[in-house]
Each structure stands twice: as structure tokens, then as C-alpha cells.
Coordinates of C-alpha atoms in Angstrom, one line a residue:
M28 CA 86.5 84.1 86.8
E29 CA 84.1 81.2 86.3
E30 CA 86.3 78.8 88.3
F31 CA 86.6 81.4 91.1
F32 CA 82.9 81.9 91.4
N33 CA 82.2 78.1 91.2
E34 CA 84.6 77.6 94.1
L35 CA 82.9 80.4 96.2
F36 CA 79.4 79.1 95.5
D37 CA 80.5 75.5 96.3
Y38 CA 81.6 76.9 99.7
N39 CA 78.4 78.9 100.1
F40 CA 76.3 75.9 99.2
Y41 CA 78.2 73.7 101.7
C42 CA 77.8 76.2 104.6
N43 CA 74.1 76.7 104.0
K44 CA 73.5 72.9 103.7
Q45 CA 75.4 72.4 107.0
L46 CA 73.1 75.0 108.7
I47 CA 69.9 73.5 107.3
E48 CA 71.0 70.1 108.6
A49 CA 71.9 71.5 112.0
F50 CA 68.5 73.4 112.2
G51 CA 66.7 70.1 111.2
Q52 CA 68.2 68.4 114.3
M53 CA 67.0 71.2 116.7
E54 CA 63.7 71.0 118.6
D55 CA 63.3 74.8 118.2
V56 CA 65.3 76.9 115.9
P57 CA 65.8 80.3 117.6
E58 CA 63.5 82.9 116.0
K59 CA 66.3 85.3 115.1
S60 CA 68.4 82.5 113.4
A61 CA 65.4 81.4 111.4
S62 CA 64.6 84.9 110.3
L63 CA 68.2 85.6 109.3
F64 CA 68.4 82.3 107.4
N65 CA 65.2 83.0 105.5
H66 CA 66.6 86.4 104.6
L67 CA 69.9 84.9 103.4
L68 CA 67.9 82.5 101.1
N69 CA 65.6 85.3 99.9
A70 CA 68.5 87.7 99.2
H71 CA 70.3 85.0 97.1
H72 CA 67.1 84.5 95.1
I73 CA 66.5 88.2 94.6
W74 CA 70.1 88.8 93.4
N75 CA 69.8 85.9 91.0
A76 CA 66.6 87.5 89.7
R77 CA 68.3 90.9 89.3
I78 CA 71.1 89.3 87.3
N79 CA 68.6 87.4 85.1
G80 CA 66.4 90.5 84.7
T81 CA 63.3 88.7 86.2
E82 CA 61.0 89.5 89.0
P83 CA 61.9 87.8 92.3
G84 CA 59.4 85.4 93.7
Y85 CA 60.3 86.2 97.4
G86 CA 60.3 89.3 99.5
V87 CA 63.5 90.3 101.4
W88 CA 62.3 89.2 104.8
Q89 CA 59.7 86.6 103.7
D90 CA 59.4 83.5 106.0
H91 CA 59.6 80.0 104.7
T92 CA 59.2 76.8 106.7
L93 CA 62.3 74.8 107.5
S94 CA 61.0 72.0 105.3
D95 CA 61.2 74.4 102.3
W96 CA 64.7 75.6 103.0
T97 CA 66.5 72.8 101.2
D98 CA 64.5 73.2 98.0
I99 CA 64.9 77.0 98.0
H100 CA 68.6 76.6 98.7
Y101 CA 69.1 74.1 95.8
E102 CA 67.1 76.3 93.4
N103 CA 69.3 79.3 94.3
Q104 CA 72.4 77.3 93.7
R105 CA 71.2 75.9 90.4
N106 CA 70.3 79.4 89.2
T107 CA 73.6 80.8 90.2
F108 CA 75.6 78.1 88.5
E109 CA 73.6 78.8 85.3
I110 CA 74.4 82.5 85.6
I111 CA 78.1 81.7 86.1
T112 CA 78.2 79.2 83.2
N113 CA 76.3 81.4 80.8
T114 CA 78.1 84.7 81.6
D115 CA 80.6 85.7 78.9
D116 CA 81.7 88.9 80.6
F117 CA 81.5 89.2 84.3
E118 CA 82.1 93.0 83.9
T119 CA 78.7 93.4 82.3
R120 CA 76.8 96.1 84.0
I121 CA 73.2 95.4 85.1
D122 CA 70.6 98.0 86.1
Y123 CA 68.2 97.0 88.8
Q124 CA 65.9 98.4 91.6
N125 CA 66.6 97.7 95.2
S126 CA 63.9 96.6 97.6
E127 CA 63.0 100.3 98.2
G128 CA 62.7 101.0 94.4
R129 CA 65.9 102.9 94.0
L130 CA 67.8 102.4 90.7
F131 CA 71.4 101.0 90.8
T132 CA 73.9 99.6 88.4
N133 CA 76.5 96.9 89.3
T134 CA 78.6 94.4 87.4
V135 CA 77.6 90.7 87.4
Q136 CA 80.9 90.0 89.2
D137 CA 80.0 92.5 92.0
M138 CA 76.5 91.0 92.3
L139 CA 77.8 87.4 92.5
F140 CA 80.5 88.3 95.1
H141 CA 77.8 90.2 97.1
I142 CA 75.7 87.1 97.3
V143 CA 78.5 85.1 98.9
N144 CA 79.7 88.0 101.2
H145 CA 76.1 88.7 102.3
S146 CA 75.5 85.1 103.1
T147 CA 78.7 84.8 105.1
H148 CA 77.8 87.9 107.1
H149 CA 74.4 86.5 108.0
R150 CA 75.7 83.1 108.8
A151 CA 78.1 84.7 111.3
Q152 CA 75.1 86.4 112.9
I153 CA 73.2 83.1 113.0
L154 CA 76.2 81.4 114.7
A155 CA 76.4 84.2 117.2
D156 CA 72.6 83.9 117.9
L157 CA 72.9 80.1 118.3
R158 CA 75.7 80.6 120.9
A159 CA 73.6 83.2 122.7
N160 CA 70.8 80.6 122.9
G161 CA 73.1 78.0 124.4
I162 CA 73.6 76.0 121.2
E163 CA 77.2 75.3 120.2
P164 CA 77.5 76.5 116.6
I165 CA 79.2 74.5 113.9
S166 CA 82.4 75.8 112.3
L167 CA 81.8 77.2 108.8
D168 CA 85.2 78.9 108.3
Y169 CA 86.5 78.7 104.7
V170 CA 89.8 77.2 105.8
F171 CA 88.0 74.3 107.5
Y172 CA 85.9 73.8 104.4
K173 CA 89.1 73.6 102.3
R174 CA 90.8 71.2 104.6

């Protein structure tokens, strides 16, 4: 399971890094794209905190400057790799509260997979928004990453 998650988070890291670099070359990042990317970073941070049993430092839709995205992204990745490395049983169930204060329980495995799936979902929305703004989106398909 550790190898599986390391591979998924390597891909996730690659995709986010590609977007950060692409955003850095734009004169103006479309507002919706920036909001979605901030949310993607925040959600990753929040899920790491839930797994670790700590209070998250960011809100779900908190805005960050483009200049902070790389540091937040690296910190998210570092924390996730620590979780993956230090998890003995990915079926361990964790109780947490969602952003609305409702209680839930999920396995570490489900929570980690959700981070990647959630990120992929929002990256697709970002790429569609870039296209709608006349910006040719970069290809972030998994198969292209593996090639």
C-alpha cells in the first residue's frame, strides 16, 4: 500500500507543480482557477491534519498568494509522505469533523485516496476554466505522466 500511495502522490505533486509553473508564467491567473487551486492546496492540508489529529492552519476556501503556493504544496507533500511512511495499517479508522462540524470516520487509506481524487477533480475544473479563458491548458493525464 505504501508503494501505491507514494506513486499516486508523486503524480499529484508533479501535476500541482506543473500548474504552479504555468500560473507563474501568466500575466493574470483567472480568478476561478486561482480559487480552485487555493482550495485544492487547502483541502490537502486539511486532510493531512485530520489524519494527524491536528488542527488545520487553513480554511477550506482561504486565499493564498501565488508566491506562497510552492511552499504550501511542498509542505503538503512532505506531510503526506510522513503519513504514508509512518502508517502501519492503512485500514486504521480516524474520527474527524468536517468543515461544517459534522463527525465522520474514514480509514487512512480512504482519506489519502480522497486527497488525490479531490485534487484531480479540481485540476480538471482548472484546466476547463483556463480553456474558457482562451488559455491552452497543459496535459496532466496520468498516462502522459507515466510515459
